[in-house]
CSV table of C-alpha atoms in Angstrom, one decimal:
chain,number,residue,atom,x,y,z
A,2,MET,CA,-17.7,106.5,-93.8
A,3,PRO,CA,-21.4,107.3,-93.6
A,4,ILE,CA,-23.6,105.3,-90.2
A,5,LEU,CA,-25.8,103.1,-91.9
A,6,GLY,CA,-29.5,104.2,-90.5
A,7,LYS,CA,-28.1,108.2,-89.3
A,8,LYS,CA,-28.8,111.1,-91.2
A,9,TYR,CA,-26.3,113.6,-93.0
A,10,PRO,CA,-25.3,116.5,-90.5
A,11,GLU,CA,-28.0,119.6,-91.5
A,12,THR,CA,-24.4,122.0,-90.9
A,13,GLN,CA,-21.1,122.0,-91.8
A,14,GLU,CA,-20.9,122.5,-87.9
A,15,GLU,CA,-22.3,119.1,-87.0
A,16,PHE,CA,-20.2,117.2,-90.1
A,17,TYR,CA,-16.4,118.2,-88.4
A,18,ARG,CA,-18.3,117.0,-85.0
A,19,SER,CA,-18.9,113.9,-86.6
A,20,ARG,CA,-15.5,113.7,-87.7
A,21,LEU,CA,-16.8,112.1,-91.0
A,22,SER,CA,-14.4,111.2,-93.7
A,23,GLY,CA,-14.2,113.7,-97.2
A,24,PHE,CA,-16.5,117.5,-96.6
A,25,TRP,CA,-19.7,118.8,-95.7
A,26,ASP,CA,-23.1,118.1,-99.6
A,27,GLU,CA,-24.7,120.8,-98.3
A,28,SER,CA,-27.3,118.6,-100.6
A,29,GLN,CA,-26.8,115.3,-98.3
A,30,ALA,CA,-28.1,117.2,-95.2
A,31,GLY,CA,-30.9,115.1,-93.2
A,32,LYS,CA,-31.1,112.6,-95.1
A,33,ARG,CA,-30.6,109.7,-94.7
A,34,MET,CA,-26.9,107.8,-94.9
A,35,LYS,CA,-26.6,104.4,-97.0
A,36,VAL,CA,-23.7,102.9,-97.1
A,37,PRO,CA,-21.9,102.6,-100.7
A,38,THR,CA,-21.9,99.5,-103.0
A,39,PRO,CA,-19.3,97.3,-102.9
A,40,TYR,CA,-17.3,97.0,-106.7
A,41,THR,CA,-18.4,92.9,-106.8
A,42,TRP,CA,-18.5,91.8,-110.6
A,43,GLU,CA,-21.6,90.3,-108.9
A,44,THR,CA,-23.1,94.2,-108.3
A,45,GLN,CA,-21.7,95.1,-111.5
A,46,LEU,CA,-23.9,92.6,-113.4
A,47,ALA,CA,-26.7,92.9,-111.1
A,48,ALA,CA,-26.6,97.4,-111.9
A,49,LYS,CA,-25.1,96.7,-115.7
A,50,GLY,CA,-27.3,93.9,-117.2
A,51,ASN,CA,-24.8,89.8,-118.5
A,52,ASN,CA,-23.6,91.7,-121.4
A,53,SER,CA,-20.8,92.0,-123.3
A,54,ALA,CA,-19.5,95.2,-122.3
A,55,THR,CA,-20.2,94.6,-118.8
A,56,TRP,CA,-17.8,91.1,-118.7
A,57,LYS,CA,-15.0,93.5,-120.7
A,58,GLU,CA,-14.9,95.8,-118.0
A,59,LEU,CA,-14.9,93.1,-115.3
A,60,ILE,CA,-11.9,91.6,-117.0
A,61,LEU,CA,-10.4,94.4,-117.7
A,62,SER,CA,-10.5,96.4,-114.1
A,63,LYS,CA,-9.7,92.5,-113.0
A,64,LYS,CA,-12.5,92.8,-110.4
A,65,LEU,CA,-13.6,89.1,-111.4
A,66,PRO,CA,-12.0,86.9,-109.6
A,67,TYR,CA,-10.5,83.5,-110.3
A,68,MET,CA,-13.7,81.0,-109.1
A,69,ALA,CA,-16.4,83.8,-110.2
A,70,MET,CA,-14.6,84.0,-114.4
A,71,LEU,CA,-14.1,79.7,-114.0
A,72,ARG,CA,-18.2,79.5,-113.6
A,73,ASN,CA,-19.0,81.9,-115.7
A,74,LEU,CA,-17.3,80.9,-118.7
A,75,ARG,CA,-20.6,80.4,-120.5
A,76,ASN,CA,-21.7,83.9,-120.1
A,77,ILE,CA,-18.7,85.7,-121.1
A,78,ILE,CA,-18.0,83.2,-124.2
A,79,LYS,CA,-22.3,84.5,-125.3
A,80,SER,CA,-21.9,88.1,-124.4
A,81,GLY,CA,-19.2,89.0,-127.6
A,82,VAL,CA,-16.5,90.1,-126.0
A,83,PRO,CA,-13.5,90.4,-128.2
A,84,ASP,CA,-11.3,88.4,-129.4
A,85,ASN,CA,-8.8,90.4,-127.2
A,86,ILE,CA,-10.4,89.3,-124.1
A,87,HIS,CA,-10.7,85.7,-124.5
A,88,LYS,CA,-7.0,86.1,-124.5
A,89,ILE,CA,-6.4,87.7,-120.9
A,90,VAL,CA,-9.3,85.2,-120.2
A,91,GLN,CA,-7.0,82.5,-122.0
A,92,LYS,CA,-4.2,83.3,-119.7
A,93,LYS,CA,-5.9,83.2,-116.4
A,94,LEU,CA,-7.4,80.2,-116.9
A,95,CYS,CA,-3.8,78.2,-117.0
A,96,SER,CA,-1.9,80.4,-114.9
A,97,PRO,CA,0.2,78.2,-112.8
A,98,LEU,CA,0.3,81.5,-110.0
A,99,ASP,CA,-3.6,82.0,-110.1
A,100,VAL,CA,-4.4,78.2,-110.1
A,101,LYS,CA,-2.3,78.4,-107.5
A,102,ARG,CA,-3.7,80.9,-105.4
A,103,SER,CA,-7.2,79.9,-106.8
A,104,LYS,CA,-6.9,76.4,-105.0
A,105,GLN,CA,-10.7,75.1,-106.7
A,106,PHE,CA,-11.4,71.7,-106.6
A,107,PRO,CA,-10.6,69.8,-110.4
A,108,PHE,CA,-14.2,68.7,-110.5
A,109,ARG,CA,-14.6,73.0,-111.1
A,110,PHE,CA,-12.6,72.4,-114.6
A,111,LEU,CA,-14.7,69.3,-115.5
A,112,SER,CA,-17.4,71.3,-114.9
A,113,ALA,CA,-16.3,74.0,-117.2
A,114,TYR,CA,-14.9,71.5,-119.7
A,115,THR,CA,-18.9,70.3,-119.7
A,116,ILE,CA,-19.7,73.6,-120.9
A,117,LEU,CA,-18.2,73.8,-123.6
A,118,ASP,CA,-19.1,71.2,-124.6
A,119,ASN,CA,-23.0,71.2,-123.8
A,120,LEU,CA,-21.9,75.0,-126.5
A,121,LYS,CA,-20.7,73.0,-128.8
A,122,GLU,CA,-24.5,70.8,-129.3
A,123,GLU,CA,-26.5,74.2,-128.4
A,124,GLU,CA,-24.3,75.6,-131.7
A,125,GLU,CA,-25.0,72.2,-134.0
A,126,ASN,CA,-28.2,72.0,-132.7
A,127,THR,CA,-29.4,75.5,-133.3
A,128,VAL,CA,-31.8,76.2,-136.2
A,129,LYS,CA,-30.6,79.7,-136.6
A,130,ASN,CA,-27.2,80.9,-136.6
A,131,ILE,CA,-25.1,82.5,-133.6
A,132,SER,CA,-21.9,83.8,-133.4
A,133,TRP,CA,-20.8,84.4,-130.1
A,134,SER,CA,-18.5,87.8,-131.8
A,135,THR,CA,-18.7,90.1,-134.5
A,136,THR,CA,-15.3,89.8,-135.4
A,137,PRO,CA,-15.2,88.4,-139.8
A,138,ASP,CA,-14.3,84.8,-140.2
A,139,PHE,CA,-14.3,84.2,-136.1
A,140,GLU,CA,-14.4,80.0,-135.4
A,141,GLN,CA,-16.6,79.4,-133.0
A,142,ASP,CA,-15.0,75.8,-132.8
A,143,LYS,CA,-12.1,77.3,-132.8
A,144,LEU,CA,-12.3,79.5,-129.3
A,145,LEU,CA,-13.9,76.4,-127.4
A,146,ASP,CA,-11.3,74.3,-128.4
A,147,GLU,CA,-8.6,76.6,-127.2
A,148,TYR,CA,-11.1,77.3,-123.9
A,149,LYS,CA,-10.3,73.6,-123.6
A,150,SER,CA,-6.5,73.1,-124.2
A,151,CYS,CA,-6.9,75.8,-121.3
A,152,LEU,CA,-8.7,74.7,-119.3
A,153,ASP,CA,-6.3,71.0,-119.7
A,154,LYS,CA,-3.0,73.0,-118.8
A,155,ALA,CA,-5.2,73.9,-115.3
A,156,VAL,CA,-6.6,70.5,-114.4
A,157,GLN,CA,-2.4,69.1,-114.6
A,158,LEU,CA,-1.7,72.0,-112.8
A,159,ALA,CA,-4.0,71.4,-110.3
A,160,ALA,CA,-3.1,68.0,-109.5
A,161,ILE,CA,1.1,68.5,-109.6
A,162,ASN,CA,-0.4,71.1,-107.0
A,163,ASN,CA,-3.3,68.9,-105.3
A,164,VAL,CA,-1.5,65.6,-105.3
A,165,LYS,CA,2.5,65.5,-104.3
A,166,PRO,CA,4.4,63.2,-107.1
A,167,ILE,CA,3.8,59.4,-107.0
A,168,LYS,CA,7.8,57.6,-106.8
A,169,GLY,CA,8.2,54.1,-107.9
A,170,ALA,CA,5.1,51.5,-109.1
A,171,VAL,CA,1.1,52.2,-108.9
A,172,LEU,CA,-1.4,49.8,-108.9
A,173,ILE,CA,-4.6,51.7,-110.1
A,174,MET,CA,-8.0,49.6,-109.7
A,175,PHE,CA,-11.2,51.1,-111.4
A,176,GLN,CA,-14.5,49.8,-111.6
A,177,CYS,CA,-16.2,50.2,-115.7
A,178,GLY,CA,-19.5,48.1,-114.7
A,179,SER,CA,-23.3,50.0,-114.8
A,180,GLN,CA,-23.4,50.3,-111.0
A,181,MET,CA,-20.4,53.1,-111.5
A,182,ASP,CA,-23.4,54.9,-113.8
A,183,GLU,CA,-25.2,56.4,-110.0
A,184,LYS,CA,-25.6,60.5,-109.8
A,185,CYS,CA,-22.7,60.9,-106.2
A,186,SER,CA,-23.2,64.3,-104.3
A,187,ALA,CA,-20.5,65.9,-103.1
A,188,LYS,CA,-18.3,69.6,-102.0
A,189,GLY,CA,-17.0,70.7,-105.0
A,190,LEU,CA,-18.2,69.2,-107.2
A,191,GLY,CA,-19.6,70.7,-109.4
A,192,LEU,CA,-22.3,70.3,-112.5
A,193,SER,CA,-23.8,67.0,-110.6
A,194,ARG,CA,-21.0,64.2,-111.7
A,195,THR,CA,-21.2,60.1,-112.2
A,196,MET,CA,-19.3,57.7,-110.0
A,197,ARG,CA,-17.2,57.1,-113.5
A,198,GLU,CA,-16.8,60.7,-114.0
A,199,VAL,CA,-15.6,61.0,-110.7
A,200,ALA,CA,-13.6,58.3,-110.9
A,201,GLY,CA,-12.1,58.6,-114.4
A,202,LEU,CA,-11.0,61.9,-113.6
A,203,LEU,CA,-9.4,61.1,-110.1
A,204,THR,CA,-7.8,58.4,-112.0
A,205,LEU,CA,-6.0,60.1,-115.0
A,206,MET,CA,-4.9,62.8,-111.7
A,207,CYS,CA,-3.2,59.9,-110.1
A,208,MET,CA,-1.6,58.8,-113.0
A,209,PHE,CA,-0.8,62.1,-114.2
A,210,SER,CA,1.5,62.5,-111.2
A,211,SER,CA,2.7,59.0,-111.2
A,212,GLU,CA,6.5,58.1,-111.9
A,213,HIS,CA,5.0,54.2,-113.3
A,214,CYS,CA,1.7,52.9,-113.2
A,215,ASP,CA,0.2,50.3,-114.3
A,216,LEU,CA,-3.8,50.7,-114.3
A,217,ILE,CA,-6.6,47.2,-113.7
A,218,TYR,CA,-10.3,47.5,-114.8
A,219,TYR,CA,-12.7,45.3,-113.7
A,220,ASN,CA,-16.4,45.4,-115.2
A,221,ASP,CA,-19.3,42.8,-114.9
A,222,LYS,CA,-17.2,40.0,-116.5
A,223,GLY,CA,-14.3,40.4,-115.0
A,224,THR,CA,-10.9,41.6,-114.9
A,225,VAL,CA,-9.1,42.7,-117.3
A,226,ARG,CA,-5.3,43.6,-116.6
A,227,GLY,CA,-5.8,48.1,-118.6
A,228,LYS,CA,-2.8,49.0,-121.3
A,229,LYS,CA,-0.6,52.1,-120.9
A,230,LEU,CA,-3.2,55.0,-121.6
A,231,ASP,CA,-1.7,58.1,-124.8
A,232,THR,CA,-3.2,60.6,-122.9
A,233,GLY,CA,-2.0,63.0,-125.5
A,234,GLY,CA,-1.0,65.5,-122.0
A,235,GLU,CA,-5.3,65.5,-121.3
A,236,ILE,CA,-7.5,65.1,-118.6
A,237,LEU,CA,-10.2,66.6,-119.4
A,238,SER,CA,-11.6,64.8,-122.0
A,239,PHE,CA,-10.6,61.5,-120.8
A,240,SER,CA,-12.4,61.4,-117.2
A,241,THR,CA,-15.3,61.2,-118.7
A,242,ASN,CA,-14.9,58.5,-121.8
A,243,ILE,CA,-13.2,56.6,-120.0
A,244,CYS,CA,-14.5,53.3,-119.4
A,245,VAL,CA,-15.1,53.6,-123.5
A,246,SER,CA,-11.8,54.4,-124.0
A,247,ILE,CA,-10.0,51.9,-122.2
A,248,ILE,CA,-12.8,48.1,-122.5
A,249,GLY,CA,-14.8,50.1,-126.0
A,250,SER,CA,-18.1,50.8,-124.4
C-alpha cells in the first residue's frame, strides 16, 4: 500500500523493512509514491472519454451503479452502444431487486423520463439524420419507448417499496389551478419541476397503491369530482399531463 508523499524504497532491504505489499520494483526506487487511481465510472469516463466503448466496458464490468446509470441514460443512448448493452441496461433499470436497493426518489425516474422525451424532440428537430446505433434498420423511437416502459415499471416498483398499500377508500384532492405551474425545488427532485408535476406524480403513486381511490380535482373555476383515471398501468407519462388527462386544459 503506497504511502502518499513518501519515497519508494531505494533498496530491496529498505523495501522489506517498509512492509509494503508486493515485490520491490527497482525502476520505482527513490520516486515519490502515489495512491493508485480507483476504478470507478467517474475515473474511467475522465480517462477514456464519454464514448460507446467506455460505457460498454463499465456496463459489462458491472461498475456502473444504478443511480449513475439512471442519470446517464442520455449519454449511454447517444454514445451508440450495441443493442445487447441496451438490453442489459433496460433489464437492470426495471429489476425489482435493483430498484429496491437503489432507494431512488420517484422524481429521479421522472427526470430520466423527461430526458427521453427531450431526446425524441432533438431527433425530430434535427435536420441532419442522426443515429445512435450502427445496427442496420435501427429504430430510435422504438428504443426510447422501450426505455420509457422500463422507467414506468421502475417507478411502480418504487411506489410499492416507498408507499405502503393503502387499504379501504382513499380521497385525493388535486389542485389544477395556474398557481401549480410555479417551480419548486427540494432534495431528490432532480430536474427543475413544477408543483403540478410533483403533485401529479405523488397522486398517481398513491392511486397505484390504493385499494380504492376517489379523486377530486379543482382549479380557479371551482371543484369537480374526477372520474376514475385509466392510466393503462403507466405513471410517468400521466404524471406530467395529469391535468390535461382529467379536465382537458
